[in-house]
PDB file of C-alpha atoms in Angstrom:
ATOM      1  CA  PHE R 644     -31.656 -22.346  23.209  1.00  0.00           C
ATOM      2  CA  GLN R 645     -32.881 -18.788  23.505  1.00  0.00           C
ATOM      3  CA  TYR R 646     -36.456 -19.994  23.866  1.00  0.00           C
ATOM      4  CA  CYS R 647     -36.230 -19.825  27.657  1.00  0.00           C
ATOM      5  CA  ALA R 648     -39.927 -19.857  28.558  1.00  0.00           C
ATOM      6  CA  PRO R 649     -42.850 -22.310  28.552  1.00  0.00           C
ATOM      7  CA  SER R 650     -45.916 -22.234  26.314  1.00  0.00           C
ATOM      8  CA  ARG R 651     -48.112 -19.210  26.993  1.00  0.00           C
ATOM      9  CA  TYR R 652     -51.797 -19.764  27.844  1.00  0.00           C
ATOM     10  CA  VAL R 653     -52.444 -23.036  26.024  1.00  0.00           C
ATOM     11  CA  LYS R 654     -56.148 -22.363  26.600  1.00  0.00           C
ATOM     12  CA  PRO R 655     -57.350 -18.744  26.248  1.00  0.00           C
ATOM     13  CA  LEU R 656     -58.698 -16.781  29.195  1.00  0.00           C
ATOM     14  CA  ALA R 657     -62.377 -15.880  29.404  1.00  0.00           C
ATOM     15  CA  LYS R 658     -63.515 -12.688  27.672  1.00  0.00           C
ATOM     16  CA  LYS R 659     -62.360  -9.529  29.571  1.00  0.00           C
ATOM     17  CA  GLN R 660     -60.441 -11.673  32.075  1.00  0.00           C
ATOM     18  CA  SER R 661     -56.897 -10.604  33.010  1.00  0.00           C
ATOM     19  CA  ALA R 662     -53.972 -12.590  34.361  1.00  0.00           C
ATOM     20  CA  VAL R 663     -50.442 -12.018  35.628  1.00  0.00           C
ATOM     21  CA  LEU R 664     -47.756 -14.653  35.205  1.00  0.00           C
ATOM     22  CA  PHE R 665     -44.426 -15.687  36.702  1.00  0.00           C
ATOM     23  CA  SER R 666     -42.402 -18.456  35.053  1.00  0.00           C
ATOM     24  CA  PHE R 667     -39.145 -20.139  36.018  1.00  0.00           C
ATOM     25  CA  GLY R 668     -36.912 -22.641  34.226  1.00  0.00           C
ATOM     26  CA  GLY R 669     -34.811 -23.324  31.178  1.00  0.00           C
ATOM     27  CA  ALA R 670     -32.636 -25.867  29.421  1.00  0.00           C
ATOM     28  CA  LEU R 671     -31.109 -28.600  31.595  1.00  0.00           C
ATOM     29  CA  MET R 672     -27.358 -28.247  32.073  1.00  0.00           C
ATOM     30  CA  LYS R 673     -24.808 -30.264  34.019  1.00  0.00           C
ATOM     31  CA  TYR R 674     -23.760 -28.653  37.307  1.00  0.00           C
ATOM     32  CA  ALA R 675     -21.734 -30.604  39.882  1.00  0.00           C
ATOM     33  CA  ASN R 676     -22.582 -33.752  37.860  1.00  0.00           C
ATOM     34  CA  ALA R 677     -26.319 -33.143  38.323  1.00  0.00           C
ATOM     35  CA  PRO R 678     -28.950 -31.829  35.868  1.00  0.00           C
ATOM     36  CA  ILE R 679     -30.392 -28.430  36.810  1.00  0.00           C
ATOM     37  CA  PRO R 680     -32.531 -26.070  34.714  1.00  0.00           C
ATOM     38  CA  LEU R 681     -31.090 -22.688  33.775  1.00  0.00           C
ATOM     39  CA  PRO R 682     -32.744 -20.179  36.171  1.00  0.00           C
ATOM     40  CA  PHE R 683     -34.532 -18.017  33.621  1.00  0.00           C
ATOM     41  CA  THR R 684     -37.551 -16.049  34.865  1.00  0.00           C
ATOM     42  CA  THR R 685     -40.293 -14.106  33.087  1.00  0.00           C
ATOM     43  CA  LEU R 686     -43.053 -11.763  34.264  1.00  0.00           C
ATOM     44  CA  GLY R 687     -46.145 -11.185  32.159  1.00  0.00           C
ATOM     45  CA  TYR R 688     -49.685  -9.960  31.683  1.00  0.00           C
ATOM     46  CA  ALA R 689     -52.531 -11.337  29.546  1.00  0.00           C
ATOM     47  CA  TYR R 690     -56.034 -10.220  28.624  1.00  0.00           C
ATOM     48  CA  GLY R 691     -58.944 -12.121  27.126  1.00  0.00           C
ATOM     49  CA  LEU R 692     -60.136 -10.225  24.054  1.00  0.00           C
ATOM     50  CA  THR R 693     -62.801 -12.865  23.464  1.00  0.00           C
ATOM     51  CA  ASN R 694     -63.486 -16.327  24.840  1.00  0.00           C
ATOM     52  CA  LYS R 695     -61.338 -17.677  22.010  1.00  0.00           C
ATOM     53  CA  THR R 696     -58.489 -15.123  21.828  1.00  0.00           C
ATOM     54  CA  THR R 697     -56.057 -13.985  24.536  1.00  0.00           C
ATOM     55  CA  VAL R 698     -53.250 -11.465  23.998  1.00  0.00           C
ATOM     56  CA  TYR R 699     -50.147 -11.395  26.209  1.00  0.00           C
ATOM     57  CA  ALA R 700     -46.831  -9.630  26.854  1.00  0.00           C
ATOM     58  CA  ASN R 701     -43.928 -10.983  28.901  1.00  0.00           C
ATOM     59  CA  LEU R 702     -40.641  -9.493  30.126  1.00  0.00           C
ATOM     60  CA  HIS R 703     -37.679 -11.849  30.553  1.00  0.00           C
ATOM     61  CA  SER R 704     -36.595 -10.589  33.961  1.00  0.00           C
ATOM     62  CA  THR R 705     -33.387 -12.633  34.300  1.00  0.00           C
ATOM     63  CA  SER R 706     -32.119 -11.218  31.006  1.00  0.00           C
ATOM     64  CA  ALA R 707     -32.902  -7.694  32.268  1.00  0.00           C
ATOM     65  CA  LEU R 708     -30.488  -8.222  35.186  1.00  0.00           C
ATOM     66  CA  PHE R 709     -27.716  -8.562  32.592  1.00  0.00           C
ATOM     67  CA  SER R 710     -28.713  -5.430  30.636  1.00  0.00           C
ATOM     68  CA  ASN R 711     -30.643  -7.352  27.986  1.00  0.00           C
ATOM     69  CA  LEU R 712     -34.158  -6.148  27.244  1.00  0.00           C
ATOM     70  CA  GLN R 713     -35.883  -9.346  26.145  1.00  0.00           C
ATOM     71  CA  PHE R 714     -39.636  -9.749  25.774  1.00  0.00           C
ATOM     72  CA  ASP R 715     -42.309 -11.636  23.865  1.00  0.00           C
ATOM     73  CA  LEU R 716     -45.644 -10.421  22.521  1.00  0.00           C
ATOM     74  CA  GLY R 717     -48.285 -12.771  21.201  1.00  0.00           C
ATOM     75  CA  ALA R 718     -51.772 -14.219  21.240  1.00  0.00           C
ATOM     76  CA  THR R 719     -53.376 -17.580  21.901  1.00  0.00           C
ATOM     77  CA  ILE R 720     -56.245 -18.476  19.567  1.00  0.00           C
ATOM     78  CA  LEU R 721     -58.571 -21.398  20.194  1.00  0.00           C
ATOM     79  CA  LEU R 722     -58.915 -23.349  16.955  1.00  0.00           C
ATOM     80  CA  TYR R 723     -61.323 -26.036  18.148  1.00  0.00           C
ATOM     81  CA  GLU R 724     -62.637 -27.397  21.424  1.00  0.00           C
ATOM     82  CA  LYS R 725     -64.997 -30.196  22.307  1.00  0.00           C
ATOM     83  CA  GLN R 726     -66.319 -28.856  25.592  1.00  0.00           C
ATOM     84  CA  ASN R 727     -64.451 -30.195  28.638  1.00  0.00           C
ATOM     85  CA  LYS R 728     -62.786 -32.925  26.581  1.00  0.00           C
ATOM     86  CA  PHE R 729     -60.063 -31.835  24.123  1.00  0.00           C
ATOM     87  CA  GLY R 730     -59.086 -29.164  21.644  1.00  0.00           C
ATOM     88  CA  PHE R 731     -56.394 -27.327  19.689  1.00  0.00           C
ATOM     89  CA  SER R 732     -54.890 -23.854  19.992  1.00  0.00           C
ATOM     90  CA  VAL R 733     -52.291 -21.803  18.129  1.00  0.00           C
ATOM     91  CA  SER R 734     -50.065 -19.053  19.577  1.00  0.00           C
ATOM     92  CA  PRO R 735     -48.241 -16.775  17.114  1.00  0.00           C
ATOM     93  CA  ALA R 736     -45.735 -14.441  18.791  1.00  0.00           C
ATOM     94  CA  LEU R 737     -42.764 -12.134  18.343  1.00  0.00           C
ATOM     95  CA  GLN R 738     -39.648 -12.640  20.460  1.00  0.00           C
ATOM     96  CA  SER R 739     -37.301  -9.669  20.783  1.00  0.00           C
ATOM     97  CA  ALA R 740     -33.966  -8.866  22.446  1.00  0.00           C
ATOM     98  CA  TYR R 741     -31.863  -5.700  22.761  1.00  0.00           C
ATOM     99  CA  ASN R 742     -28.632  -5.037  24.663  1.00  0.00           C
ATOM    100  CA  ILE R 743     -29.268  -1.901  26.737  1.00  0.00           C
ATOM    101  CA  ARG R 744     -25.680  -1.452  27.907  1.00  0.00           C
ATOM    102  CA  ASN R 745     -24.071  -1.564  24.463  1.00  0.00           C
ATOM    103  CA  LYS R 746     -27.128  -0.253  22.573  1.00  0.00           C
ATOM    104  CA  THR R 747     -26.629  -3.023  20.022  1.00  0.00           C
ATOM    105  CA  GLY R 748     -28.050  -6.310  18.909  1.00  0.00           C
ATOM    106  CA  PHE R 749     -31.749  -5.596  18.442  1.00  0.00           C
ATOM    107  CA  ARG R 750     -33.219  -8.848  17.135  1.00  0.00           C
ATOM    108  CA  VAL R 751     -36.729 -10.125  16.424  1.00  0.00           C
ATOM    109  CA  TRP R 752     -37.762 -13.749  15.949  1.00  0.00           C
ATOM    110  CA  PRO R 753     -41.300 -14.734  14.892  1.00  0.00           C
ATOM    111  CA  SER R 754     -42.502 -17.929  16.536  1.00  0.00           C
ATOM    112  CA  VAL R 755     -45.621 -20.069  16.637  1.00  0.00           C
ATOM    113  CA  ASP R 756     -46.939 -22.740  19.027  1.00  0.00           C
ATOM    114  CA  LEU R 757     -49.482 -25.398  18.084  1.00  0.00           C
ATOM    115  CA  ASN R 758     -50.890 -27.312  21.061  1.00  0.00           C
ATOM    116  CA  TYR R 759     -53.353 -30.150  21.624  1.00  0.00           C
ATOM    117  CA  PHE R 760     -54.958 -30.226  25.089  1.00  0.00           C
ATOM    118  CA  LEU R 761     -56.855 -32.998  26.826  1.00  0.00           C
ATOM    119  CA  HIS R 762     -59.129 -32.796  29.875  1.00  0.00           C
ATOM    120  CA  PHE R 763     -59.718 -35.685  32.260  1.00  0.00           C
ATOM    121  CA  LYS R 764     -63.232 -36.549  33.499  1.00  0.00           C
ATOM    122  CA  ASN R 765     -64.606 -33.136  32.454  1.00  0.00           C
ATOM    123  CA  LYS R 766     -62.371 -31.314  34.964  1.00  0.00           C
ATOM    124  CA  PRO R 767     -60.819 -27.900  34.123  1.00  0.00           C
ATOM    125  CA  SER R 768     -57.189 -29.060  34.480  1.00  0.00           C
ATOM    126  CA  TYR R 769     -55.604 -30.452  31.344  1.00  0.00           C
ATOM    127  CA  LEU R 770     -52.612 -32.188  29.768  1.00  0.00           C
ATOM    128  CA  TYR R 771     -51.131 -30.711  26.584  1.00  0.00           C
ATOM    129  CA  LEU R 772     -48.716 -31.694  23.841  1.00  0.00           C
ATOM    130  CA  GLY R 773     -47.365 -29.410  21.157  1.00  0.00           C
ATOM    131  CA  VAL R 774     -44.676 -28.059  18.892  1.00  0.00           C
ATOM    132  CA  ASN R 775     -43.079 -24.629  18.768  1.00  0.00           C
ATOM    133  CA  THR R 776     -41.043 -23.173  15.901  1.00  0.00           C
ATOM    134  CA  TRP R 777     -38.756 -20.152  15.884  1.00  0.00           C
ATOM    135  CA  ILE R 778     -37.902 -18.439  12.595  1.00  0.00           C
ATOM    136  CA  GLU R 779     -34.341 -17.112  12.304  1.00  0.00           C
ATOM    137  CA  PHE R 780     -33.816 -14.430   9.644  1.00  0.00           C
ATOM    138  CA  SER R 781     -30.136 -13.724  10.313  1.00  0.00           C
ATOM    139  CA  GLN R 782     -27.522 -15.270   8.015  1.00  0.00           C
ATOM    140  CA  TYR R 783     -24.970 -15.462  10.838  1.00  0.00           C
ATOM    141  CA  LYS R 784     -24.747 -16.769  14.386  1.00  0.00           C
ATOM    142  CA  ALA R 785     -22.378 -15.502  17.080  1.00  0.00           C
ATOM    143  CA  HIS R 786     -18.739 -14.956  16.058  1.00  0.00           C
ATOM    144  CA  HIS R 787     -19.825 -14.624  12.395  1.00  0.00           C
ATOM    145  CA  ALA R 788     -20.545 -18.341  12.057  1.00  0.00           C
ATOM    146  CA  VAL R 789     -22.925 -19.110   9.180  1.00  0.00           C
ATOM    147  CA  GLN R 790     -26.492 -19.779  10.249  1.00  0.00           C
ATOM    148  CA  GLN R 791     -27.420 -23.207   8.887  1.00  0.00           C
ATOM    149  CA  LYS R 792     -30.941 -23.495  10.307  1.00  0.00           C
ATOM    150  CA  HIS R 793     -33.611 -20.840   9.829  1.00  0.00           C
ATOM    151  CA  MET R 794     -36.465 -22.783  11.419  1.00  0.00           C
ATOM    152  CA  ILE R 795     -35.747 -24.034  14.933  1.00  0.00           C
ATOM    153  CA  PRO R 796     -38.360 -26.513  16.233  1.00  0.00           C
ATOM    154  CA  ASN R 797     -39.066 -27.342  19.880  1.00  0.00           C
ATOM    155  CA  LEU R 798     -41.396 -29.968  21.373  1.00  0.00           C
ATOM    156  CA  GLN R 799     -43.384 -29.548  24.594  1.00  0.00           C
ATOM    157  CA  LEU R 800     -45.399 -31.694  26.988  1.00  0.00           C
ATOM    158  CA  GLY R 801     -47.127 -30.142  29.967  1.00  0.00           C
ATOM    159  CA  TYR R 802     -49.856 -30.172  32.565  1.00  0.00           C
ATOM    160  CA  THR R 803     -51.903 -27.171  33.747  1.00  0.00           C
ATOM    161  CA  ARG R 804     -53.696 -27.408  37.071  1.00  0.00           C
ATOM    162  CA  VAL R 805     -56.624 -25.005  36.875  1.00  0.00           C
ATOM    163  CA  ARG R 806     -58.328 -23.427  39.895  1.00  0.00           C
ATOM    164  CA  GLU R 807     -60.801 -20.545  40.091  1.00  0.00           C
ATOM    165  CA  LYS R 808     -58.157 -17.819  40.486  1.00  0.00           C
ATOM    166  CA  TRP R 809     -54.833 -19.657  40.154  1.00  0.00           C
ATOM    167  CA  GLN R 810     -53.173 -21.876  37.567  1.00  0.00           C
ATOM    168  CA  HIS R 811     -50.034 -23.977  37.988  1.00  0.00           C
ATOM    169  CA  GLN R 812     -48.319 -24.992  34.760  1.00  0.00           C
ATOM    170  CA  PHE R 813     -45.602 -27.668  34.560  1.00  0.00           C
ATOM    171  CA  GLU R 814     -43.787 -28.266  31.280  1.00  0.00           C
ATOM    172  CA  ILE R 815     -40.939 -30.307  29.838  1.00  0.00           C
ATOM    173  CA  LYS R 816     -39.478 -29.184  26.516  1.00  0.00           C
ATOM    174  CA  TYR R 817     -37.060 -30.552  23.980  1.00  0.00           C
ATOM    175  CA  LEU R 818     -35.332 -27.422  22.697  1.00  0.00           C
ATOM    176  CA  GLY R 819     -33.473 -27.022  19.418  1.00  0.00           C
ATOM    177  CA  LEU R 820     -34.549 -30.246  17.751  1.00  0.00           C
ATOM    178  CA  GLY R 821     -31.618 -31.359  15.578  1.00  0.00           C
ATOM    179  CA  VAL R 822     -29.388 -28.420  16.575  1.00  0.00           C
ATOM    180  CA  PRO R 823     -25.855 -29.392  17.796  1.00  0.00           C
ATOM    181  CA  ASN R 824     -25.345 -28.369  21.447  1.00  0.00           C
ATOM    182  CA  LEU R 825     -21.522 -28.440  21.358  1.00  0.00           C
ATOM    183  CA  PRO R 826     -19.255 -26.578  21.633  1.00  0.00           C
ATOM    184  CA  ASN R 827     -20.924 -24.484  24.324  1.00  0.00           C
ATOM    185  CA  VAL R 828     -20.221 -22.669  27.567  1.00  0.00           C
ATOM    186  CA  VAL R 829     -22.123 -25.292  29.569  1.00  0.00           C
ATOM    187  CA  GLU R 830     -22.929 -28.969  28.990  1.00  0.00           C
ATOM    188  CA  TYR R 831     -26.574 -29.458  28.040  1.00  0.00           C
ATOM    189  CA  TYR R 832     -28.634 -32.643  28.382  1.00  0.00           C
ATOM    190  CA  GLY R 833     -29.752 -33.465  24.860  1.00  0.00           C
ATOM    191  CA  ILE R 834     -29.896 -36.497  22.569  1.00  0.00           C
ATOM    192  CA  SER R 835     -26.743 -37.572  20.692  1.00  0.00           C
ATOM    193  CA  GLY R 836     -25.169 -34.146  21.123  1.00  0.00           C
ATOM    194  CA  LYS R 837     -28.190 -32.286  19.755  1.00  0.00           C
ATOM    195  CA  GLY R 838     -30.859 -30.152  21.383  1.00  0.00           C
ATOM    196  CA  ALA R 839     -31.513 -29.849  25.100  1.00  0.00           C
ATOM    197  CA  PHE R 840     -34.250 -30.903  27.496  1.00  0.00           C
ATOM    198  CA  GLY R 841     -35.824 -28.104  29.529  1.00  0.00           C
ATOM    199  CA  LEU R 842     -38.018 -27.871  32.618  1.00  0.00           C
ATOM    200  CA  PHE R 843     -40.416 -24.994  33.352  1.00  0.00           C
ATOM    201  CA  TYR R 844     -42.949 -23.906  35.953  1.00  0.00           C
ATOM    202  CA  SER R 845     -45.497 -21.076  35.620  1.00  0.00           C
ATOM    203  CA  LEU R 846     -47.710 -19.527  38.273  1.00  0.00           C
ATOM    204  CA  ILE R 847     -50.725 -17.630  36.898  1.00  0.00           C
ATOM    205  CA  ARG R 848     -53.132 -15.433  38.866  1.00  0.00           C
ATOM    206  CA  LYS R 849     -56.431 -14.618  37.132  1.00  0.00           C
ATOM    207  CA  PHE R 850     -58.636 -11.666  38.002  1.00  0.00           C
TER     208      PHE R 850
END
Protein backbone atom coordinates (compact mmCIF):
# COMPACT_ATOMS: atom_id res chain seq x y z
CA PHE A 1 0.00 0.00 0.00
CA GLN A 2 2.85 2.34 -0.78
CA TYR A 3 0.79 4.04 -3.48
CA CYS A 4 -0.29 6.77 -1.06
CA ALA A 5 -1.49 9.41 -3.53
CA PRO A 6 -4.41 9.97 -5.92
CA SER A 7 -4.30 10.01 -9.71
CA ARG A 8 -2.29 12.93 -11.06
CA TYR A 9 -3.95 15.32 -13.55
CA VAL A 10 -6.47 12.98 -15.18
CA LYS A 11 -6.92 15.67 -17.83
CA PRO A 12 -3.79 17.55 -18.97
CA LEU A 13 -3.32 21.26 -18.31
CA ALA A 14 -3.43 23.76 -21.16
CA LYS A 15 -0.20 24.42 -23.06
CA LYS A 16 2.30 26.50 -20.98
CA GLN A 17 -0.05 26.42 -17.98
CA SER A 18 1.44 25.64 -14.55
CA ALA A 19 -0.14 24.23 -11.41
CA VAL A 20 0.78 23.50 -7.80
CA LEU A 21 -0.85 20.66 -5.90
CA PHE A 22 -1.51 19.54 -2.34
CA SER A 23 -3.00 16.09 -1.70
CA PHE A 24 -4.09 14.35 1.49
CA GLY A 25 -5.24 10.80 2.21
CA GLY A 26 -4.34 7.15 2.12
CA ALA A 27 -5.55 3.64 2.82
CA LEU A 28 -8.41 3.29 5.31
CA MET A 29 -7.37 1.76 8.62
CA LYS A 30 -9.27 0.99 11.81
CA TYR A 31 -8.67 3.50 14.61
CA ALA A 32 -10.85 3.50 17.74
CA ASN A 33 -13.23 1.17 15.83
CA ALA A 34 -13.71 3.78 13.09
CA PRO A 35 -12.30 3.93 9.53
CA ILE A 36 -9.86 6.80 8.95
CA PRO A 37 -7.50 7.39 6.01
CA LEU A 38 -3.76 7.32 6.66
CA PRO A 39 -2.68 11.00 6.76
CA PHE A 40 -0.27 10.98 3.83
CA THR A 41 0.40 14.34 2.14
CA THR A 42 2.12 15.31 -1.10
CA LEU A 43 3.21 18.63 -2.62
CA GLY A 44 3.72 18.98 -6.36
CA TYR A 45 4.17 21.04 -9.49
CA ALA A 46 2.97 20.44 -13.06
CA TYR A 47 3.48 22.11 -16.42
CA GLY A 48 1.57 21.79 -19.68
CA LEU A 49 4.06 20.96 -22.43
CA THR A 50 1.23 20.87 -24.96
CA ASN A 51 -2.55 20.82 -24.74
CA LYS A 52 -2.32 17.03 -24.68
CA THR A 53 0.74 16.41 -22.45
CA THR A 54 1.43 17.56 -18.88
CA VAL A 55 4.57 16.70 -16.90
CA TYR A 56 4.61 16.68 -13.09
CA ALA A 57 6.78 16.10 -10.01
CA ASN A 58 5.54 15.48 -6.47
CA LEU A 59 7.25 15.22 -3.08
CA HIS A 60 5.65 12.97 -0.46
CA SER A 61 5.90 15.41 2.44
CA THR A 62 4.68 13.09 5.21
CA SER A 63 7.38 10.57 4.32
CA ALA A 64 9.98 13.37 4.46
CA LEU A 65 9.08 14.00 8.12
CA PHE A 66 10.30 10.46 8.84
CA SER A 67 13.58 10.85 6.91
CA ASN A 68 12.27 9.15 3.78
CA LEU A 69 12.80 10.99 0.51
CA GLN A 70 9.85 9.80 -1.57
CA PHE A 71 8.73 11.38 -4.82
CA ASP A 72 7.03 10.64 -8.13
CA LEU A 73 7.81 11.95 -11.60
CA GLY A 74 5.50 11.43 -14.54
CA ALA A 75 3.34 12.74 -17.35
CA THR A 76 -0.32 12.70 -18.30
CA ILE A 77 -1.02 12.16 -22.00
CA LEU A 78 -4.44 12.67 -23.54
CA LEU A 79 -5.20 9.67 -25.74
CA TYR A 80 -8.62 10.73 -27.02
CA GLU A 81 -11.28 13.29 -26.17
CA LYS A 82 -14.68 14.05 -27.59
CA GLN A 83 -14.88 17.73 -26.72
CA ASN A 84 -16.70 18.41 -23.43
CA LYS A 85 -18.10 14.88 -23.32
CA PHE A 86 -15.63 12.05 -22.55
CA GLY A 87 -12.13 10.81 -23.18
CA PHE A 88 -9.16 8.68 -22.14
CA SER A 89 -5.74 9.52 -20.71
CA VAL A 90 -2.63 7.60 -19.68
CA SER A 91 -0.09 8.60 -17.00
CA PRO A 92 3.24 6.75 -16.95
CA ALA A 93 5.39 7.60 -13.91
CA LEU A 94 8.34 6.62 -11.75
CA GLN A 95 7.90 6.29 -7.99
CA SER A 96 11.04 6.49 -5.87
CA ALA A 97 11.99 6.24 -2.18
CA TYR A 98 15.27 6.65 -0.26
CA ASN A 99 15.98 6.58 3.47
CA ILE A 100 17.99 9.74 4.21
CA ARG A 101 18.84 8.85 7.80
CA ASN A 102 20.29 5.41 7.08
CA LYS A 103 21.40 6.21 3.51
CA THR A 104 19.86 2.92 2.39
CA GLY A 105 16.91 1.52 0.55
CA PHE A 106 16.85 3.46 -2.71
CA ARG A 107 13.99 1.95 -4.70
CA VAL A 108 12.24 2.79 -7.97
CA TRP A 109 8.86 1.50 -9.12
CA PRO A 110 7.49 2.22 -12.61
CA SER A 111 3.74 2.76 -12.65
CA VAL A 112 1.02 3.63 -15.14
CA ASP A 113 -2.53 4.99 -14.83
CA LEU A 114 -5.23 4.57 -17.47
CA ASN A 115 -8.31 6.73 -16.88
CA TYR A 116 -11.67 7.30 -18.57
CA PHE A 117 -13.29 10.68 -17.83
CA LEU A 118 -16.85 11.83 -18.37
CA HIS A 119 -18.24 15.38 -18.42
CA PHE A 120 -21.82 16.26 -17.53
CA LYS A 121 -23.85 18.70 -19.65
CA ASN A 122 -20.71 20.08 -21.34
CA LYS A 123 -19.37 21.48 -18.04
CA PRO A 124 -15.62 21.43 -17.24
CA SER A 125 -15.94 19.26 -14.11
CA TYR A 126 -15.77 15.53 -14.68
CA LEU A 127 -16.11 12.04 -13.20
CA TYR A 128 -13.34 9.51 -13.86
CA LEU A 129 -12.74 5.79 -13.53
CA GLY A 130 -9.43 4.04 -13.99
CA VAL A 131 -6.80 1.48 -13.13
CA ASN A 132 -3.26 1.95 -11.88
CA THR A 133 -0.48 -0.66 -11.90
CA TRP A 134 2.82 -0.65 -10.03
CA ILE A 135 5.69 -2.82 -11.25
CA GLU A 136 7.84 -4.41 -8.53
CA PHE A 137 11.30 -5.54 -9.64
CA SER A 138 12.59 -6.74 -6.26
CA GLN A 139 12.57 -10.47 -5.51
CA TYR A 140 12.04 -9.85 -1.79
CA LYS A 141 9.70 -7.90 0.46
CA ALA A 142 10.49 -6.68 3.98
CA HIS A 143 12.19 -9.16 6.33
CA HIS A 144 13.48 -11.13 3.30
CA ALA A 145 10.04 -12.52 2.48
CA VAL A 146 9.76 -13.67 -1.14
CA GLN A 147 7.95 -11.24 -3.41
CA GLN A 148 5.07 -13.16 -4.99
CA LYS A 149 3.50 -10.34 -7.01
CA HIS A 150 5.45 -8.16 -9.43
CA MET A 151 2.47 -6.25 -10.82
CA ILE A 152 0.31 -4.57 -8.19
CA PRO A 153 -3.00 -3.24 -9.57
CA ASN A 154 -5.16 -0.52 -8.00
CA LEU A 155 -8.61 0.75 -9.04
CA GLN A 156 -9.79 4.36 -8.75
CA LEU A 157 -13.03 6.32 -9.00
CA GLY A 158 -13.03 10.08 -8.63
CA TYR A 159 -14.58 13.45 -9.31
CA THR A 160 -12.73 16.65 -10.24
CA ARG A 161 -14.49 19.96 -9.74
CA VAL A 162 -12.93 22.39 -12.20
CA ARG A 163 -12.91 26.18 -11.79
CA GLU A 164 -10.94 28.84 -13.65
CA LYS A 165 -7.97 28.83 -11.25
CA TRP A 166 -8.75 26.04 -8.77
CA GLN A 167 -9.50 22.33 -8.97
CA HIS A 168 -10.82 20.08 -6.21
CA GLN A 169 -10.25 16.37 -6.73
CA PHE A 170 -11.98 13.65 -4.67
CA GLU A 171 -10.98 10.02 -5.14
CA ILE A 172 -11.68 6.58 -3.70
CA LYS A 173 -9.19 3.82 -4.46
CA TYR A 174 -9.01 0.09 -4.00
CA LEU A 175 -5.31 -0.49 -3.33
CA GLY A 176 -3.40 -3.74 -3.74
CA LEU A 177 -6.02 -5.71 -5.63
CA GLY A 178 -5.61 -9.35 -4.54
CA VAL A 179 -2.75 -8.60 -2.12
CA PRO A 180 -3.22 -10.01 1.44
CA ASN A 181 -3.41 -7.18 4.01
CA LEU A 182 -2.54 -9.33 7.05
CA PRO A 183 -0.41 -9.58 9.07
CA ASN A 184 0.20 -5.84 9.32
CA VAL A 185 0.91 -3.09 11.81
CA VAL A 186 -2.60 -1.68 11.42
CA GLU A 187 -5.94 -3.18 10.39
CA TYR A 188 -6.92 -2.12 6.88
CA TYR A 189 -10.42 -2.08 5.38
CA GLY A 190 -10.24 -4.40 2.40
CA ILE A 191 -12.26 -7.26 0.91
CA SER A 192 -11.86 -10.78 2.34
CA GLY A 193 -8.52 -9.89 3.90
CA LYS A 194 -7.07 -8.51 0.68
CA GLY A 195 -6.30 -4.99 -0.51
CA ALA A 196 -7.44 -1.78 1.15
CA PHE A 197 -9.86 1.02 0.33
CA GLY A 198 -8.37 4.51 0.28
CA LEU A 199 -9.72 8.06 0.32
CA PHE A 200 -7.91 11.08 -1.16
CA TYR A 201 -8.40 14.80 -1.67
CA SER A 202 -6.31 17.10 -3.90
CA LEU A 203 -6.32 20.88 -4.11
CA ILE A 204 -4.83 22.27 -7.34
CA ARG A 205 -4.06 25.92 -8.11
CA LYS A 206 -3.51 26.76 -11.79
CA PHE A 207 -1.63 29.80 -13.04
